[in-house]
Amino acid sequence: MKYYMPTLIIEEDQVVINNQDIFGLYGKNPLIVTGKQSAILSGALSDVLKVLSIKGISYKLFDKVEENPSVETIESGAKQGIGCDYVIGIGGGSPIDAAKAISLLLANDITDSQTILFNNHKNEALPVIAIPTTGGTGTEVTPYAILTDHSLGTKRNFKAKIFPKYALMDVKYFMTMPKEIRNNTCVDALTHLVESYMNVNTNKYSDYIAIEGIRLWGSVKESLQEGELSEKDMKVFMNASTMAGIVIAQTGTSLPHGMGYALTYNEGIAHGRANGLLMKAYLSMCKDTNRVDRIMKALYFSDLEAFGGYIEKLLGRLNISNKVILKYSKDMMENENKLKNHPDKVVLKDIISIYSDSREIKN
Ligand code: NAP
Ligand code: ZN
């Protein structure tokens, strides 16, 4: 059995201010990568700038990362970062994934982004420090970066495996998430835990961590539904999200994530919501019902119906036509990377059923 997790996770109040030396470890000229607002709103950017100023470290800022970052954005970020020696990613999954991809381009030939990102690269990426503000993707502890590739009309993982050197976790950065973003991102973490637990690549460590992450998630699920999250509750979601990242770094994700990309790219449905909408129908078709039962138990749900009701109340249901479902399902059948992680044989009809059964119920 093997388990590789090289990211040093530090979780504490005032984590950036208390760990200033980390910002001097990799050079004197970082590129800070953020989205448009979240790094400012969460207070994380101002903490980082304070520390860089105390340490006399100059920096460059790329603050233009959109949700589901495109290859074009990665190229612009890399141009902005020429000459930098390491990268600090602050935000949700989008800016941190962008930070990883930019760090790879900066260490290689930034004029050949398609090759470097998706085929092969010569040099190791620049070091990345991740400071998350959603809980979430777990990208602070995964080697993945999910990019929007308009040339293929979809989202896809880059080829490299880049674990951040540090994941600096402070729950205060999560407290400014509006309710909808919070619902979507917290459900994303749950889908990671579930897709890891129902995966061909599990081993005993990933199983223990996944089921404990699911239990943690279940212990605060009511507060998410009620829409009132204390810092204590948010911390539990934050921990479950990082645990989810730790296990998908080992196992990968499977059907809901593969199927969700089409919903995000074509229907504009946020990443976490896209996966969450498919979760109940997906679990209903998993053949290992013992594992499904264990998930329900860990979440403190009586059965899958109760789980489905909870998710529906939180996220609503899917609204797409049969024609569109057929197209997305055929595309999914080409996604060998995700199909191979699912333990059962999957045929087109199964994928169609997951999409169809996740739709609004019309009387
Ligand atoms: P996101 O796309 O990074 O951000 C969604 C929205 O939330 C943005 O408007 C963002 O604002 C805002 N936001 C983030 N933190 C906030 C805060 N603390 N306060 C207020 N607003 C905040 O969301 P995400 O769900 O975390 O990331 C999704 C991306 O991660 C997708 O591209 C997905 O494919 C990827 N992903 C990656 C992995 C991995 O292992 N690499 C795993 C799962 C998902 P700004 O635009 O201002 O930042
Ligand atoms: Zn996800």
Short mmCIF file of C-alpha atoms and ligand atoms in Angstrom, two decimals:
data_model
loop_
_atom_site.label_atom_id
_atom_site.label_comp_id
_atom_site.label_asym_id
_atom_site.label_seq_id
_atom_site.Cartn_x
_atom_site.Cartn_y
_atom_site.Cartn_z
CA MET A 1 0.00 0.00 0.00
CA LYS A 2 1.20 3.50 -0.78
CA TYR A 3 0.07 6.90 0.41
CA TYR A 4 1.76 10.10 -0.67
CA MET A 5 0.79 13.45 0.89
CA PRO A 6 3.66 15.92 0.73
CA THR A 7 1.78 19.14 1.54
CA LEU A 8 2.47 20.60 4.97
CA ILE A 9 -0.90 21.63 6.37
CA ILE A 10 -0.97 24.29 9.06
CA GLU A 11 -4.33 25.10 10.56
CA GLU A 12 -4.63 27.81 13.16
CA ASP A 13 -6.13 31.21 13.80
CA GLN A 14 -3.93 33.91 12.27
CA VAL A 15 -2.09 31.26 10.29
CA VAL A 16 -0.47 33.69 7.84
CA ILE A 17 0.64 36.18 10.48
CA ASN A 18 1.94 33.41 12.74
CA ASN A 19 3.96 31.65 10.04
CA GLN A 20 5.81 34.50 8.39
CA ASP A 21 9.01 32.58 7.72
CA ILE A 22 7.26 30.36 5.19
CA PHE A 23 7.03 33.35 2.87
CA GLY A 24 10.81 33.68 2.79
CA LEU A 25 11.58 30.03 2.07
CA TYR A 26 11.33 30.01 -1.72
CA GLY A 27 12.67 33.35 -2.82
CA LYS A 28 12.21 37.07 -2.72
CA ASN A 29 9.73 37.67 -5.48
CA PRO A 30 6.43 35.80 -5.33
CA LEU A 31 3.53 36.03 -7.74
CA ILE A 32 0.24 36.27 -5.84
CA VAL A 33 -2.67 34.71 -7.75
CA THR A 34 -6.25 35.55 -6.75
CA GLY A 35 -9.79 35.92 -8.03
CA LYS A 36 -11.36 39.32 -8.32
CA GLN A 37 -12.82 39.76 -4.84
CA SER A 38 -12.50 36.80 -2.49
CA ALA A 39 -8.87 37.34 -1.49
CA ILE A 40 -9.74 40.88 -0.42
CA LEU A 41 -13.12 40.10 1.17
CA SER A 42 -11.76 37.19 3.18
CA GLY A 43 -8.89 39.26 4.57
CA ALA A 44 -6.31 36.74 3.35
CA LEU A 45 -4.65 39.08 0.84
CA SER A 46 -4.17 41.83 3.38
CA ASP A 47 -2.58 39.35 5.83
CA VAL A 48 -0.20 38.13 3.12
CA LEU A 49 0.72 41.68 2.06
CA LYS A 50 1.36 42.59 5.69
CA VAL A 51 3.75 39.67 6.08
CA LEU A 52 5.56 40.35 2.79
CA SER A 53 6.03 43.96 3.83
CA ILE A 54 7.42 42.97 7.26
CA LYS A 55 9.84 40.59 5.56
CA GLY A 56 10.84 43.09 2.87
CA ILE A 57 9.65 40.83 0.07
CA SER A 58 8.43 42.49 -3.13
CA TYR A 59 5.71 40.77 -5.14
CA LYS A 60 3.62 40.78 -8.30
CA LEU A 61 -0.15 40.37 -8.24
CA PHE A 62 -2.38 38.59 -10.76
CA ASP A 63 -5.96 39.13 -9.59
CA LYS A 64 -7.92 38.17 -12.68
CA VAL A 65 -8.73 34.50 -12.16
CA GLU A 66 -12.36 33.73 -13.08
CA GLU A 67 -14.36 30.75 -11.85
CA ASN A 68 -13.27 27.58 -13.69
CA PRO A 69 -10.09 29.26 -14.98
CA SER A 70 -9.35 29.06 -18.68
CA VAL A 71 -6.04 28.24 -20.34
CA GLU A 72 -6.00 31.84 -21.63
CA THR A 73 -6.16 33.13 -18.05
CA ILE A 74 -3.29 30.85 -17.05
CA GLU A 75 -1.24 32.27 -19.93
CA SER A 76 -1.97 35.87 -18.84
CA GLY A 77 -1.08 35.02 -15.24
CA ALA A 78 2.21 33.47 -16.33
CA LYS A 79 3.10 36.56 -18.38
CA GLN A 80 2.40 38.69 -15.32
CA GLY A 81 4.64 36.43 -13.22
CA ILE A 82 7.75 36.35 -15.39
CA GLY A 83 10.77 36.64 -13.10
CA CYS A 84 8.93 35.44 -9.99
CA ASP A 85 10.40 32.62 -7.96
CA TYR A 86 7.34 31.14 -6.26
CA VAL A 87 3.55 31.45 -6.34
CA ILE A 88 0.99 32.17 -3.62
CA GLY A 89 -2.56 31.12 -4.52
CA ILE A 90 -5.34 32.72 -2.46
CA GLY A 91 -9.03 31.91 -2.91
CA GLY A 92 -11.31 29.06 -3.82
CA GLY A 93 -10.39 26.21 -6.12
CA SER A 94 -10.20 28.46 -9.17
CA PRO A 95 -7.36 30.78 -8.05
CA ILE A 96 -5.43 27.97 -6.35
CA ASP A 97 -5.70 25.71 -9.41
CA ALA A 98 -4.63 28.70 -11.51
CA ALA A 99 -1.66 29.24 -9.19
CA LYS A 100 -0.53 25.65 -9.78
CA ALA A 101 -0.89 25.90 -13.55
CA ILE A 102 0.85 29.28 -13.68
CA SER A 103 3.70 27.92 -11.54
CA LEU A 104 4.17 25.14 -14.09
CA LEU A 105 4.25 27.51 -17.06
CA LEU A 106 6.66 29.86 -15.27
CA ALA A 107 9.14 27.02 -14.79
CA ASN A 108 8.84 26.01 -18.45
CA ASP A 109 8.17 27.67 -21.79
CA ILE A 110 5.21 29.96 -21.28
CA THR A 111 4.66 30.35 -25.01
CA ASP A 112 3.69 26.69 -25.41
CA SER A 113 0.95 26.38 -22.82
CA GLN A 114 -1.08 23.54 -24.41
CA THR A 115 1.95 21.25 -24.48
CA ILE A 116 3.19 22.20 -21.03
CA LEU A 117 -0.20 21.98 -19.36
CA PHE A 118 -1.65 18.90 -21.05
CA ASN A 119 1.16 16.85 -22.61
CA ASN A 120 4.59 17.12 -21.13
CA HIS A 121 6.90 19.52 -19.36
CA LYS A 122 10.59 19.51 -18.64
CA ASN A 123 11.01 21.44 -15.41
CA GLU A 124 9.30 21.08 -12.07
CA ALA A 125 6.82 23.80 -11.23
CA LEU A 126 7.77 26.72 -9.00
CA PRO A 127 6.78 26.17 -5.34
CA VAL A 128 3.14 26.98 -4.53
CA ILE A 129 1.72 28.15 -1.20
CA ALA A 130 -2.05 27.67 -1.02
CA ILE A 131 -4.36 29.77 1.15
CA PRO A 132 -7.94 28.58 0.65
CA THR A 133 -11.08 30.64 1.21
CA THR A 134 -13.70 27.99 0.32
CA GLY A 135 -14.27 24.61 1.88
CA GLY A 136 -14.39 23.35 -0.89
CA THR A 137 -12.25 21.75 -3.36
CA GLY A 138 -9.40 20.53 -1.19
CA THR A 139 -7.04 21.76 -3.92
CA GLU A 140 -4.69 22.97 -1.18
CA VAL A 141 -3.70 19.30 -0.71
CA THR A 142 -4.29 17.78 -4.15
CA PRO A 143 -1.89 17.62 -7.10
CA TYR A 144 -4.66 18.58 -9.58
CA ALA A 145 -5.58 21.76 -11.43
CA ILE A 146 -8.86 21.72 -13.33
CA LEU A 147 -8.77 24.10 -16.27
CA THR A 148 -11.32 25.18 -18.85
CA ASP A 149 -10.00 24.24 -22.26
CA HIS A 150 -12.11 26.13 -24.82
CA SER A 151 -10.28 24.38 -27.66
CA LEU A 152 -12.01 21.15 -26.54
CA GLY A 153 -15.13 22.76 -25.11
CA THR A 154 -14.71 21.23 -21.66
CA LYS A 155 -12.91 21.30 -18.34
CA ARG A 156 -9.98 18.99 -17.75
CA ASN A 157 -7.18 18.27 -15.35
CA PHE A 158 -3.68 19.32 -16.30
CA LYS A 159 -1.06 16.64 -16.80
CA ALA A 160 1.37 17.61 -14.05
CA LYS A 161 1.02 16.67 -10.41
CA ILE A 162 1.67 19.71 -8.25
CA PHE A 163 1.04 19.49 -4.54
CA PRO A 164 1.29 22.87 -2.83
CA LYS A 165 4.25 23.02 -0.45
CA TYR A 166 2.06 24.54 2.26
CA ALA A 167 -1.69 24.69 2.88
CA LEU A 168 -2.34 27.56 5.28
CA MET A 169 -5.79 27.12 6.82
CA ASP A 170 -7.58 29.82 8.80
CA VAL A 171 -11.33 29.50 9.15
CA LYS A 172 -11.78 33.26 9.26
CA TYR A 173 -11.03 33.36 5.52
CA PHE A 174 -14.05 31.09 4.94
CA MET A 175 -16.55 33.15 6.89
CA THR A 176 -17.21 35.70 4.13
CA MET A 177 -18.60 33.16 1.66
CA PRO A 178 -22.19 34.00 0.69
CA LYS A 179 -24.72 31.25 1.38
CA GLU A 180 -25.01 29.90 -2.15
CA ILE A 181 -21.26 29.63 -2.68
CA ARG A 182 -20.95 28.02 0.74
CA ASN A 183 -23.64 25.43 -0.05
CA ASN A 184 -22.07 24.58 -3.39
CA THR A 185 -18.51 24.32 -2.13
CA CYS A 186 -19.35 22.38 1.03
CA VAL A 187 -21.27 19.87 -1.09
CA ASP A 188 -18.27 19.62 -3.41
CA ALA A 189 -16.21 18.42 -0.44
CA LEU A 190 -18.85 15.81 0.35
CA THR A 191 -18.84 14.57 -3.24
CA HIS A 192 -15.05 14.18 -3.06
CA LEU A 193 -15.34 12.10 0.09
CA VAL A 194 -18.07 9.94 -1.41
CA GLU A 195 -16.44 9.49 -4.83
CA SER A 196 -13.22 8.56 -3.10
CA TYR A 197 -14.94 6.03 -0.85
CA MET A 198 -16.77 4.46 -3.82
CA ASN A 199 -13.63 4.15 -5.94
CA VAL A 200 -11.40 1.41 -7.34
CA ASN A 201 -8.32 3.17 -5.95
CA THR A 202 -9.25 3.14 -2.26
CA ASN A 203 -6.95 1.72 0.36
CA LYS A 204 -7.32 1.50 4.09
CA TYR A 205 -5.93 4.97 4.80
CA SER A 206 -8.16 6.66 2.22
CA ASP A 207 -11.14 4.71 3.53
CA TYR A 208 -10.54 5.74 7.14
CA ILE A 209 -10.03 9.36 6.24
CA ALA A 210 -12.99 9.44 3.84
CA ILE A 211 -15.49 7.89 6.23
CA GLU A 212 -14.33 10.11 9.08
CA GLY A 213 -14.59 13.15 6.78
CA ILE A 214 -18.12 12.07 5.87
CA ARG A 215 -18.97 11.71 9.56
CA LEU A 216 -17.61 15.20 10.29
CA TRP A 217 -19.62 16.60 7.38
CA GLY A 218 -22.76 14.85 8.63
CA SER A 219 -22.29 16.25 12.12
CA VAL A 220 -22.82 19.83 10.88
CA LYS A 221 -25.13 19.23 7.94
CA GLU A 222 -28.14 20.86 9.63
CA SER A 223 -26.31 24.14 10.11
CA LEU A 224 -25.61 24.26 6.37
CA GLN A 225 -29.28 23.75 5.61
CA GLU A 226 -30.38 26.32 8.15
CA GLY A 227 -27.95 28.79 6.58
CA GLU A 228 -26.43 29.87 9.90
CA LEU A 229 -22.86 28.64 10.17
CA SER A 230 -20.85 29.46 13.28
CA GLU A 231 -17.07 29.59 13.01
CA LYS A 232 -17.04 26.24 14.82
CA ASP A 233 -19.33 24.64 12.22
CA MET A 234 -17.38 26.17 9.34
CA LYS A 235 -14.17 24.76 10.81
CA VAL A 236 -15.70 21.28 10.66
CA PHE A 237 -16.57 21.78 6.97
CA MET A 238 -13.09 23.17 6.38
CA ASN A 239 -11.51 20.06 7.94
CA ALA A 240 -13.82 17.73 6.02
CA SER A 241 -12.87 19.54 2.82
CA THR A 242 -9.13 19.15 3.43
CA MET A 243 -9.64 15.48 4.33
CA ALA A 244 -11.60 15.14 1.08
CA GLY A 245 -8.66 16.65 -0.81
CA ILE A 246 -6.27 14.24 0.91
CA VAL A 247 -8.31 11.25 -0.25
CA ILE A 248 -9.00 12.35 -3.81
CA ALA A 249 -5.28 13.03 -4.15
CA GLN A 250 -4.99 9.26 -3.61
CA THR A 251 -8.03 7.89 -5.43
CA GLY A 252 -9.21 10.55 -7.88
CA THR A 253 -12.90 11.28 -8.40
CA SER A 254 -15.28 9.35 -10.65
CA LEU A 255 -18.68 9.61 -12.31
CA PRO A 256 -20.33 12.69 -10.75
CA HIS A 257 -17.22 14.80 -11.32
CA GLY A 258 -16.83 13.56 -14.88
CA MET A 259 -20.51 14.22 -15.55
CA GLY A 260 -20.53 17.54 -13.70
CA TYR A 261 -17.94 19.14 -15.99
CA ALA A 262 -20.49 19.26 -18.84
CA LEU A 263 -23.02 20.91 -16.53
CA THR A 264 -20.52 23.55 -15.50
CA TYR A 265 -19.11 24.20 -18.96
CA ASN A 266 -22.39 24.23 -20.89
CA GLU A 267 -25.06 25.07 -18.32
CA GLY A 268 -23.04 27.41 -16.10
CA ILE A 269 -23.83 25.35 -12.99
CA ALA A 270 -21.23 25.89 -10.24
CA HIS A 271 -18.81 22.99 -9.83
CA GLY A 272 -19.93 21.81 -6.39
CA ARG A 273 -23.63 22.13 -7.20
CA ALA A 274 -23.17 20.22 -10.47
CA ASN A 275 -21.68 17.23 -8.65
CA GLY A 276 -24.10 17.46 -5.75
CA LEU A 277 -27.15 17.40 -8.01
CA LEU A 278 -26.01 14.03 -9.39
CA MET A 279 -25.00 12.46 -6.10
CA LYS A 280 -28.21 10.71 -5.05
CA ALA A 281 -28.89 9.15 -8.45
CA TYR A 282 -25.25 8.08 -8.68
CA LEU A 283 -25.29 6.41 -5.26
CA SER A 284 -28.55 4.68 -6.17
CA MET A 285 -26.80 2.86 -9.01
CA CYS A 286 -23.62 1.90 -7.11
CA LYS A 287 -23.55 -1.86 -6.68
CA ASP A 288 -21.62 -1.89 -3.40
CA THR A 289 -24.66 -1.16 -1.25
CA ASN A 290 -22.73 -1.92 1.94
CA ARG A 291 -20.52 1.06 1.28
CA VAL A 292 -23.50 3.22 0.36
CA ASP A 293 -25.17 2.22 3.64
CA ARG A 294 -22.02 3.10 5.56
CA ILE A 295 -22.00 6.54 3.93
CA MET A 296 -25.64 7.12 4.87
CA LYS A 297 -24.95 6.02 8.42
CA ALA A 298 -21.90 8.26 8.72
CA LEU A 299 -23.98 11.19 7.46
CA TYR A 300 -26.74 10.37 9.96
CA PHE A 301 -29.34 9.80 7.22
CA SER A 302 -31.82 6.92 7.49
CA ASP A 303 -31.51 6.07 3.79
CA LEU A 304 -30.78 7.41 0.31
CA GLU A 305 -34.23 8.99 0.03
CA ALA A 306 -33.58 11.11 3.11
CA PHE A 307 -30.19 12.07 1.67
CA GLY A 308 -31.79 12.99 -1.67
CA GLY A 309 -34.37 15.16 0.12
CA TYR A 310 -31.63 17.01 1.99
CA ILE A 311 -29.60 17.68 -1.16
CA GLU A 312 -32.69 18.79 -3.07
CA LYS A 313 -33.56 21.30 -0.38
CA LEU A 314 -30.01 22.62 -0.42
CA LEU A 315 -29.31 22.70 -4.16
CA GLY A 316 -32.59 22.15 -6.05
CA ARG A 317 -32.66 19.80 -9.02
CA LEU A 318 -31.29 19.65 -12.54
CA ASN A 319 -33.22 21.09 -15.45
CA ILE A 320 -31.95 19.84 -18.83
CA SER A 321 -33.60 18.21 -21.85
CA ASN A 322 -33.38 14.58 -23.00
CA LYS A 323 -31.45 15.67 -26.08
CA VAL A 324 -28.83 17.42 -24.00
CA ILE A 325 -28.61 14.47 -21.60
CA LEU A 326 -27.88 12.15 -24.51
CA LYS A 327 -25.07 14.38 -25.71
CA TYR A 328 -23.45 14.79 -22.28
CA SER A 329 -23.82 11.06 -21.61
CA LYS A 330 -22.09 10.14 -24.87
CA ASP A 331 -19.28 12.57 -24.02
CA MET A 332 -18.96 11.05 -20.56
CA MET A 333 -18.59 7.57 -22.09
CA GLU A 334 -15.39 8.90 -23.71
CA ASN A 335 -13.95 10.04 -20.36
CA GLU A 336 -11.91 6.96 -19.56
CA ASN A 337 -10.06 8.65 -16.70
CA LYS A 338 -13.24 9.00 -14.68
CA LEU A 339 -14.97 5.79 -15.83
CA LYS A 340 -12.04 3.63 -14.79
CA ASN A 341 -12.25 4.89 -11.19
CA HIS A 342 -15.79 3.58 -10.79
CA PRO A 343 -15.83 -0.03 -9.55
CA ASP A 344 -18.76 -1.26 -11.67
CA LYS A 345 -19.05 -1.61 -15.42
CA VAL A 346 -20.78 1.48 -16.74
CA VAL A 347 -22.83 1.64 -19.95
CA LEU A 348 -24.42 4.64 -21.66
CA LYS A 349 -27.82 3.82 -20.16
CA ASP A 350 -26.40 4.20 -16.61
CA ILE A 351 -25.06 7.67 -17.29
CA ILE A 352 -28.32 8.72 -18.94
CA SER A 353 -30.22 7.47 -15.87
CA ILE A 354 -28.04 9.44 -13.44
CA TYR A 355 -28.66 12.68 -15.35
CA SER A 356 -32.37 11.92 -15.88
CA ASP A 357 -33.06 10.88 -12.29
CA SER A 358 -31.43 14.08 -11.04
CA ARG A 359 -33.87 16.28 -12.92
CA GLU A 360 -36.83 18.25 -11.69
CA ILE A 361 -39.81 16.03 -11.22
CA LYS A 362 -42.61 17.21 -13.50
CA ASN A 363 -46.21 16.35 -12.56
P1 NAP B 1 -14.22 29.32 -7.00
O1 NAP B 1 -14.54 29.08 -8.44
O2 NAP B 1 -12.80 29.46 -6.63
O3 NAP B 1 -15.01 30.59 -6.48
C1 NAP B 1 -16.42 30.65 -6.60
C2 NAP B 1 -16.91 32.00 -6.15
O4 NAP B 1 -16.73 32.12 -4.75
C3 NAP B 1 -16.14 33.17 -6.75
O5 NAP B 1 -17.05 34.18 -7.06
C4 NAP B 1 -15.22 33.60 -5.61
O6 NAP B 1 -14.85 34.95 -5.70
C5 NAP B 1 -16.10 33.35 -4.44
N1 NAP B 1 -15.40 33.18 -3.15
C6 NAP B 1 -14.44 32.30 -2.85
N2 NAP B 1 -14.10 32.41 -1.55
C7 NAP B 1 -14.85 33.39 -1.02
C8 NAP B 1 -14.93 33.99 0.27
N3 NAP B 1 -14.23 33.54 1.31
N4 NAP B 1 -15.78 35.03 0.45
C9 NAP B 1 -16.54 35.46 -0.59
N5 NAP B 1 -16.51 34.95 -1.83
C10 NAP B 1 -15.67 33.90 -2.04
O7 NAP B 1 -14.95 28.17 -6.15
P2 NAP B 1 -14.53 26.73 -5.69
O8 NAP B 1 -15.77 25.94 -5.68
O9 NAP B 1 -13.69 26.78 -4.47
O10 NAP B 1 -13.59 26.19 -6.85
C11 NAP B 1 -14.12 25.60 -8.01
C12 NAP B 1 -12.99 25.25 -8.95
O11 NAP B 1 -12.10 24.31 -8.31
C13 NAP B 1 -13.50 24.57 -10.20
O12 NAP B 1 -12.76 25.02 -11.32
C14 NAP B 1 -13.23 23.11 -9.93
O13 NAP B 1 -13.12 22.33 -11.10
C15 NAP B 1 -11.93 23.18 -9.17
N6 NAP B 1 -11.63 22.01 -8.34
C16 NAP B 1 -10.34 21.65 -8.20
C17 NAP B 1 -9.99 20.56 -7.46
C18 NAP B 1 -8.55 20.18 -7.33
O14 NAP B 1 -8.21 19.20 -6.67
N7 NAP B 1 -7.64 20.91 -7.95
C19 NAP B 1 -10.95 19.81 -6.78
C20 NAP B 1 -12.28 20.20 -6.93
C21 NAP B 1 -12.61 21.31 -7.70
P3 NAP B 1 -13.55 35.42 -6.58
O15 NAP B 1 -13.94 35.20 -8.00
O16 NAP B 1 -13.41 36.83 -6.22
O17 NAP B 1 -12.41 34.56 -6.16
ZN ZN B 2 -14.98 18.83 -6.95
#
